[in-house]
Amino acid sequence: VSYLPSYELKPLTYEIEGSNDILEIARLADESRYNNELFKELEKFVDNYDKWITNLPNENKDIENDLEGAKKRIIQRLEQSSKRMYKGIELLKNDDLVRESFQLANLAMLMQMYHSGPKFGGSQRQRNNINSQDINYKKQEKFKWRPFQLAFLLLTLDSLVREDSDFRDVVDLIWFPTGGGKTEAYL
């Protein structure tokens, strides 16, 4: 006899199938890499999200019939998010100012991550006598976005730059555990 209901949830993961190269912030911070290959990798990233959405009904067949409406609404919202991400990629392809802003935002985050590390942060910097102008940030491949962070960036691009966007008045929130990287995605 159990007095409290219980249900075992799958552990949270940051991993996605496919190439994680697109998650390297240095690649997105390098203006010379914005070409068809990069755009195809971004599209493949969203394609993998679409595959995950497609598999959700099969993975959740145990959802009771009275919750079927909620399940359909959630899947529709996920599909809408996917369309918004593709729209963000189209903006990167076709709008020089959006592409440059996106690239510079990635460079700013890359620099922040590098500067907050032990090699460059605080008094260590003074002891090592490191000059930030001597750093080639575009070679800092160890810094990566988590998939939800890159997805959030792509998702919100259209509503940030187009005043007539259908989602201009939508507040997109990230639901993720503490320490998961929400602040970096918002910045």
PDB file of C-alpha atoms in Angstrom:
ATOM      1  CA  VAL A   1       0.000   0.000   0.000  1.00  0.00           C
ATOM      2  CA  SER A   2       1.332   3.415  -0.994  1.00  0.00           C
ATOM      3  CA  TYR A   3      -0.066   6.603   0.476  1.00  0.00           C
ATOM      4  CA  LEU A   4       1.838   8.924  -1.841  1.00  0.00           C
ATOM      5  CA  PRO A   5       1.717   8.555  -5.593  1.00  0.00           C
ATOM      6  CA  SER A   6       5.079   8.115  -7.249  1.00  0.00           C
ATOM      7  CA  TYR A   7       6.391   8.080 -10.757  1.00  0.00           C
ATOM      8  CA  GLU A   8       9.943   7.616 -11.948  1.00  0.00           C
ATOM      9  CA  LEU A   9      11.047  10.280 -14.424  1.00  0.00           C
ATOM     10  CA  LYS A  10      13.767   9.826 -16.995  1.00  0.00           C
ATOM     11  CA  PRO A  11      16.936  11.712 -16.026  1.00  0.00           C
ATOM     12  CA  LEU A  12      17.442  15.122 -17.606  1.00  0.00           C
ATOM     13  CA  THR A  13      20.059  15.218 -20.326  1.00  0.00           C
ATOM     14  CA  TYR A  14      21.697  17.910 -22.412  1.00  0.00           C
ATOM     15  CA  GLU A  15      22.586  15.554 -25.220  1.00  0.00           C
ATOM     16  CA  ILE A  16      21.005  15.443 -28.659  1.00  0.00           C
ATOM     17  CA  GLU A  17      21.545  13.065 -31.517  1.00  0.00           C
ATOM     18  CA  GLY A  18      23.698  14.146 -34.402  1.00  0.00           C
ATOM     19  CA  SER A  19      26.653  16.465 -34.659  1.00  0.00           C
ATOM     20  CA  ASN A  20      27.337  18.687 -31.686  1.00  0.00           C
ATOM     21  CA  ASP A  21      29.793  20.811 -33.680  1.00  0.00           C
ATOM     22  CA  ILE A  22      27.092  23.433 -34.214  1.00  0.00           C
ATOM     23  CA  LEU A  23      27.006  23.956 -30.437  1.00  0.00           C
ATOM     24  CA  GLU A  24      30.598  25.270 -30.428  1.00  0.00           C
ATOM     25  CA  ILE A  25      30.283  28.943 -29.589  1.00  0.00           C
ATOM     26  CA  ALA A  26      33.584  29.737 -31.326  1.00  0.00           C
ATOM     27  CA  ARG A  27      32.081  28.601 -34.641  1.00  0.00           C
ATOM     28  CA  LEU A  28      29.059  30.859 -34.198  1.00  0.00           C
ATOM     29  CA  ALA A  29      31.326  33.725 -33.087  1.00  0.00           C
ATOM     30  CA  ASP A  30      33.443  33.543 -36.256  1.00  0.00           C
ATOM     31  CA  GLU A  31      32.016  35.765 -38.994  1.00  0.00           C
ATOM     32  CA  SER A  32      33.967  33.866 -41.677  1.00  0.00           C
ATOM     33  CA  ARG A  33      31.994  30.670 -40.978  1.00  0.00           C
ATOM     34  CA  TYR A  34      28.579  32.034 -41.903  1.00  0.00           C
ATOM     35  CA  ASN A  35      28.047  30.114 -45.112  1.00  0.00           C
ATOM     36  CA  ASN A  36      25.762  27.417 -46.508  1.00  0.00           C
ATOM     37  CA  GLU A  37      27.525  24.714 -44.487  1.00  0.00           C
ATOM     38  CA  LEU A  38      26.833  26.454 -41.179  1.00  0.00           C
ATOM     39  CA  PHE A  39      23.213  27.133 -42.115  1.00  0.00           C
ATOM     40  CA  LYS A  40      22.747  23.459 -43.061  1.00  0.00           C
ATOM     41  CA  GLU A  41      24.159  22.443 -39.674  1.00  0.00           C
ATOM     42  CA  LEU A  42      21.719  24.797 -37.936  1.00  0.00           C
ATOM     43  CA  GLU A  43      18.881  23.292 -39.979  1.00  0.00           C
ATOM     44  CA  LYS A  44      20.056  19.779 -39.074  1.00  0.00           C
ATOM     45  CA  PHE A  45      20.034  20.846 -35.419  1.00  0.00           C
ATOM     46  CA  VAL A  46      16.370  21.858 -35.730  1.00  0.00           C
ATOM     47  CA  ASP A  47      15.638  18.744 -37.833  1.00  0.00           C
ATOM     48  CA  ASN A  48      16.800  16.661 -34.843  1.00  0.00           C
ATOM     49  CA  TYR A  49      14.378  18.610 -32.652  1.00  0.00           C
ATOM     50  CA  ASP A  50      11.620  17.777 -35.160  1.00  0.00           C
ATOM     51  CA  LYS A  51      12.505  14.074 -34.952  1.00  0.00           C
ATOM     52  CA  TRP A  52      12.243  14.235 -31.175  1.00  0.00           C
ATOM     53  CA  ILE A  53       8.791  15.861 -31.470  1.00  0.00           C
ATOM     54  CA  THR A  54       7.664  13.190 -33.953  1.00  0.00           C
ATOM     55  CA  ASN A  55       8.688  10.420 -31.527  1.00  0.00           C
ATOM     56  CA  LEU A  56       6.936  11.917 -28.503  1.00  0.00           C
ATOM     57  CA  PRO A  57       3.510  10.335 -29.122  1.00  0.00           C
ATOM     58  CA  ASN A  58       5.078   6.866 -29.387  1.00  0.00           C
ATOM     59  CA  GLU A  59       7.130   7.424 -26.235  1.00  0.00           C
ATOM     60  CA  ASN A  60       4.085   8.612 -24.287  1.00  0.00           C
ATOM     61  CA  LYS A  61       1.383   6.102 -25.182  1.00  0.00           C
ATOM     62  CA  ASP A  62       0.665   5.624 -21.491  1.00  0.00           C
ATOM     63  CA  ILE A  63      -0.913   9.086 -21.207  1.00  0.00           C
ATOM     64  CA  GLU A  64      -4.551   8.634 -20.284  1.00  0.00           C
ATOM     65  CA  ASN A  65      -7.305   9.607 -22.712  1.00  0.00           C
ATOM     66  CA  ASP A  66      -8.541  12.492 -20.548  1.00  0.00           C
ATOM     67  CA  LEU A  67      -5.114  14.113 -21.009  1.00  0.00           C
ATOM     68  CA  GLU A  68      -5.073  13.611 -24.785  1.00  0.00           C
ATOM     69  CA  GLY A  69      -6.107  17.243 -25.398  1.00  0.00           C
ATOM     70  CA  ALA A  70      -3.222  18.563 -23.299  1.00  0.00           C
ATOM     71  CA  LYS A  71      -0.818  16.229 -25.096  1.00  0.00           C
ATOM     72  CA  LYS A  72      -1.953  17.552 -28.498  1.00  0.00           C
ATOM     73  CA  ARG A  73      -1.636  21.199 -27.349  1.00  0.00           C
ATOM     74  CA  ILE A  74       1.895  20.612 -26.081  1.00  0.00           C
ATOM     75  CA  ILE A  75       2.959  18.913 -29.316  1.00  0.00           C
ATOM     76  CA  GLN A  76       1.440  21.764 -31.365  1.00  0.00           C
ATOM     77  CA  ARG A  77       3.432  24.271 -29.300  1.00  0.00           C
ATOM     78  CA  LEU A  78       6.605  22.258 -29.847  1.00  0.00           C
ATOM     79  CA  GLU A  79       5.953  22.211 -33.598  1.00  0.00           C
ATOM     80  CA  GLN A  80       5.361  25.964 -33.507  1.00  0.00           C
ATOM     81  CA  SER A  81       8.687  26.409 -31.691  1.00  0.00           C
ATOM     82  CA  SER A  82      10.401  24.416 -34.408  1.00  0.00           C
ATOM     83  CA  LYS A  83       8.924  26.686 -37.092  1.00  0.00           C
ATOM     84  CA  ARG A  84      10.148  29.711 -35.161  1.00  0.00           C
ATOM     85  CA  MET A  85      13.673  28.253 -35.043  1.00  0.00           C
ATOM     86  CA  TYR A  86      13.652  27.683 -38.810  1.00  0.00           C
ATOM     87  CA  LYS A  87      12.476  31.288 -39.228  1.00  0.00           C
ATOM     88  CA  GLY A  88      15.448  32.399 -37.101  1.00  0.00           C
ATOM     89  CA  ILE A  89      17.799  30.507 -39.404  1.00  0.00           C
ATOM     90  CA  GLU A  90      16.194  32.170 -42.442  1.00  0.00           C
ATOM     91  CA  LEU A  91      16.843  35.562 -40.847  1.00  0.00           C
ATOM     92  CA  LEU A  92      20.491  34.637 -40.317  1.00  0.00           C
ATOM     93  CA  LYS A  93      20.751  33.637 -43.976  1.00  0.00           C
ATOM     94  CA  ASN A  94      19.038  36.688 -45.418  1.00  0.00           C
ATOM     95  CA  ASP A  95      19.600  39.642 -43.085  1.00  0.00           C
ATOM     96  CA  ASP A  96      23.165  40.915 -42.728  1.00  0.00           C
ATOM     97  CA  LEU A  97      22.402  42.948 -39.605  1.00  0.00           C
ATOM     98  CA  VAL A  98      20.728  40.003 -37.840  1.00  0.00           C
ATOM     99  CA  ARG A  99      23.614  37.712 -38.805  1.00  0.00           C
ATOM    100  CA  GLU A 100      26.225  40.183 -37.561  1.00  0.00           C
ATOM    101  CA  SER A 101      24.303  40.766 -34.313  1.00  0.00           C
ATOM    102  CA  PHE A 102      23.977  37.010 -33.738  1.00  0.00           C
ATOM    103  CA  GLN A 103      27.674  36.490 -34.449  1.00  0.00           C
ATOM    104  CA  LEU A 104      28.675  39.321 -32.090  1.00  0.00           C
ATOM    105  CA  ALA A 105      26.351  38.025 -29.360  1.00  0.00           C
ATOM    106  CA  ASN A 106      28.073  34.652 -29.620  1.00  0.00           C
ATOM    107  CA  LEU A 107      31.486  36.342 -29.515  1.00  0.00           C
ATOM    108  CA  ALA A 108      30.482  38.310 -26.406  1.00  0.00           C
ATOM    109  CA  MET A 109      29.359  35.120 -24.645  1.00  0.00           C
ATOM    110  CA  LEU A 110      32.505  33.295 -25.722  1.00  0.00           C
ATOM    111  CA  MET A 111      34.670  36.094 -24.336  1.00  0.00           C
ATOM    112  CA  GLN A 112      32.684  36.142 -21.087  1.00  0.00           C
ATOM    113  CA  MET A 113      33.047  32.381 -20.626  1.00  0.00           C
ATOM    114  CA  TYR A 114      36.769  32.513 -21.336  1.00  0.00           C
ATOM    115  CA  HIS A 115      37.336  35.511 -19.065  1.00  0.00           C
ATOM    116  CA  SER A 116      35.476  33.929 -16.153  1.00  0.00           C
ATOM    117  CA  GLY A 117      37.666  30.821 -16.266  1.00  0.00           C
ATOM    118  CA  PRO A 118      40.545  30.229 -13.856  1.00  0.00           C
ATOM    119  CA  LYS A 119      43.249  31.068 -16.398  1.00  0.00           C
ATOM    120  CA  PHE A 120      42.020  34.604 -16.967  1.00  0.00           C
ATOM    121  CA  GLY A 121      39.770  35.570 -14.057  1.00  0.00           C
ATOM    122  CA  GLY A 122      40.544  37.874 -11.140  1.00  0.00           C
ATOM    123  CA  SER A 123      44.049  38.274  -9.763  1.00  0.00           C
ATOM    124  CA  GLN A 124      45.253  35.257 -11.757  1.00  0.00           C
ATOM    125  CA  ARG A 125      45.111  37.488 -14.838  1.00  0.00           C
ATOM    126  CA  GLN A 126      47.471  39.980 -13.255  1.00  0.00           C
ATOM    127  CA  ARG A 127      49.898  37.223 -12.194  1.00  0.00           C
ATOM    128  CA  ASN A 128      49.885  35.718 -15.683  1.00  0.00           C
ATOM    129  CA  ASN A 129      50.116  39.151 -17.314  1.00  0.00           C
ATOM    130  CA  ILE A 130      47.589  38.120 -19.983  1.00  0.00           C
ATOM    131  CA  ASN A 131      46.445  40.714 -22.474  1.00  0.00           C
ATOM    132  CA  SER A 132      42.956  40.033 -23.829  1.00  0.00           C
ATOM    133  CA  GLN A 133      43.995  41.363 -27.238  1.00  0.00           C
ATOM    134  CA  ASP A 134      46.430  38.447 -27.556  1.00  0.00           C
ATOM    135  CA  ILE A 135      43.693  35.831 -27.234  1.00  0.00           C
ATOM    136  CA  ASN A 136      42.293  34.170 -30.335  1.00  0.00           C
ATOM    137  CA  TYR A 137      38.750  33.601 -29.112  1.00  0.00           C
ATOM    138  CA  LYS A 138      37.782  31.781 -32.291  1.00  0.00           C
ATOM    139  CA  LYS A 139      40.081  28.908 -31.283  1.00  0.00           C
ATOM    140  CA  GLN A 140      38.325  28.404 -27.927  1.00  0.00           C
ATOM    141  CA  GLU A 141      36.434  25.293 -29.036  1.00  0.00           C
ATOM    142  CA  LYS A 142      35.783  23.916 -25.558  1.00  0.00           C
ATOM    143  CA  PHE A 143      32.957  26.370 -24.923  1.00  0.00           C
ATOM    144  CA  LYS A 144      29.642  25.022 -26.178  1.00  0.00           C
ATOM    145  CA  TRP A 145      26.008  25.929 -25.976  1.00  0.00           C
ATOM    146  CA  ARG A 146      23.685  23.411 -24.477  1.00  0.00           C
ATOM    147  CA  PRO A 147      21.097  22.440 -27.088  1.00  0.00           C
ATOM    148  CA  PHE A 148      18.244  24.288 -25.360  1.00  0.00           C
ATOM    149  CA  GLN A 149      20.333  27.476 -25.295  1.00  0.00           C
ATOM    150  CA  LEU A 150      20.980  27.510 -29.037  1.00  0.00           C
ATOM    151  CA  ALA A 151      17.353  26.555 -29.651  1.00  0.00           C
ATOM    152  CA  PHE A 152      16.235  29.527 -27.526  1.00  0.00           C
ATOM    153  CA  LEU A 153      18.487  31.911 -29.473  1.00  0.00           C
ATOM    154  CA  LEU A 154      17.078  30.724 -32.801  1.00  0.00           C
ATOM    155  CA  LEU A 155      13.503  30.677 -31.465  1.00  0.00           C
ATOM    156  CA  THR A 156      13.531  34.309 -30.331  1.00  0.00           C
ATOM    157  CA  LEU A 157      15.379  35.913 -33.255  1.00  0.00           C
ATOM    158  CA  ASP A 158      12.306  36.751 -35.305  1.00  0.00           C
ATOM    159  CA  SER A 159      10.375  38.298 -32.414  1.00  0.00           C
ATOM    160  CA  LEU A 160      13.423  40.338 -31.388  1.00  0.00           C
ATOM    161  CA  VAL A 161      14.060  41.942 -34.764  1.00  0.00           C
ATOM    162  CA  ARG A 162      10.665  42.157 -36.454  1.00  0.00           C
ATOM    163  CA  GLU A 163       8.069  44.445 -34.906  1.00  0.00           C
ATOM    164  CA  ASP A 164       5.323  42.679 -36.881  1.00  0.00           C
ATOM    165  CA  SER A 165       6.300  39.212 -35.606  1.00  0.00           C
ATOM    166  CA  ASP A 166       3.360  37.131 -34.382  1.00  0.00           C
ATOM    167  CA  PHE A 167       5.413  36.408 -31.271  1.00  0.00           C
ATOM    168  CA  ARG A 168       6.564  39.954 -30.503  1.00  0.00           C
ATOM    169  CA  ASP A 169       4.365  40.105 -27.380  1.00  0.00           C
ATOM    170  CA  VAL A 170       5.170  36.568 -26.223  1.00  0.00           C
ATOM    171  CA  VAL A 171       7.443  36.090 -23.229  1.00  0.00           C
ATOM    172  CA  ASP A 172       9.489  32.961 -23.875  1.00  0.00           C
ATOM    173  CA  LEU A 173      10.550  31.337 -20.617  1.00  0.00           C
ATOM    174  CA  ILE A 174      13.091  28.576 -20.171  1.00  0.00           C
ATOM    175  CA  TRP A 175      12.148  25.854 -17.703  1.00  0.00           C
ATOM    176  CA  PHE A 176      15.351  24.201 -16.643  1.00  0.00           C
ATOM    177  CA  PRO A 177      17.009  23.323 -13.313  1.00  0.00           C
ATOM    178  CA  THR A 178      19.169  25.821 -11.454  1.00  0.00           C
ATOM    179  CA  GLY A 179      22.672  25.966 -12.862  1.00  0.00           C
ATOM    180  CA  GLY A 180      21.584  24.690 -16.268  1.00  0.00           C
ATOM    181  CA  GLY A 181      22.455  27.778 -18.318  1.00  0.00           C
ATOM    182  CA  LYS A 182      19.243  29.827 -18.504  1.00  0.00           C
ATOM    183  CA  THR A 183      21.017  33.126 -17.787  1.00  0.00           C
ATOM    184  CA  GLU A 184      23.489  32.655 -20.643  1.00  0.00           C
ATOM    185  CA  ALA A 185      20.641  31.902 -23.052  1.00  0.00           C
ATOM    186  CA  TYR A 186      18.725  34.999 -21.940  1.00  0.00           C
ATOM    187  CA  LEU A 187      21.819  37.191 -22.293  1.00  0.00           C
TER     188      LEU A 187
END
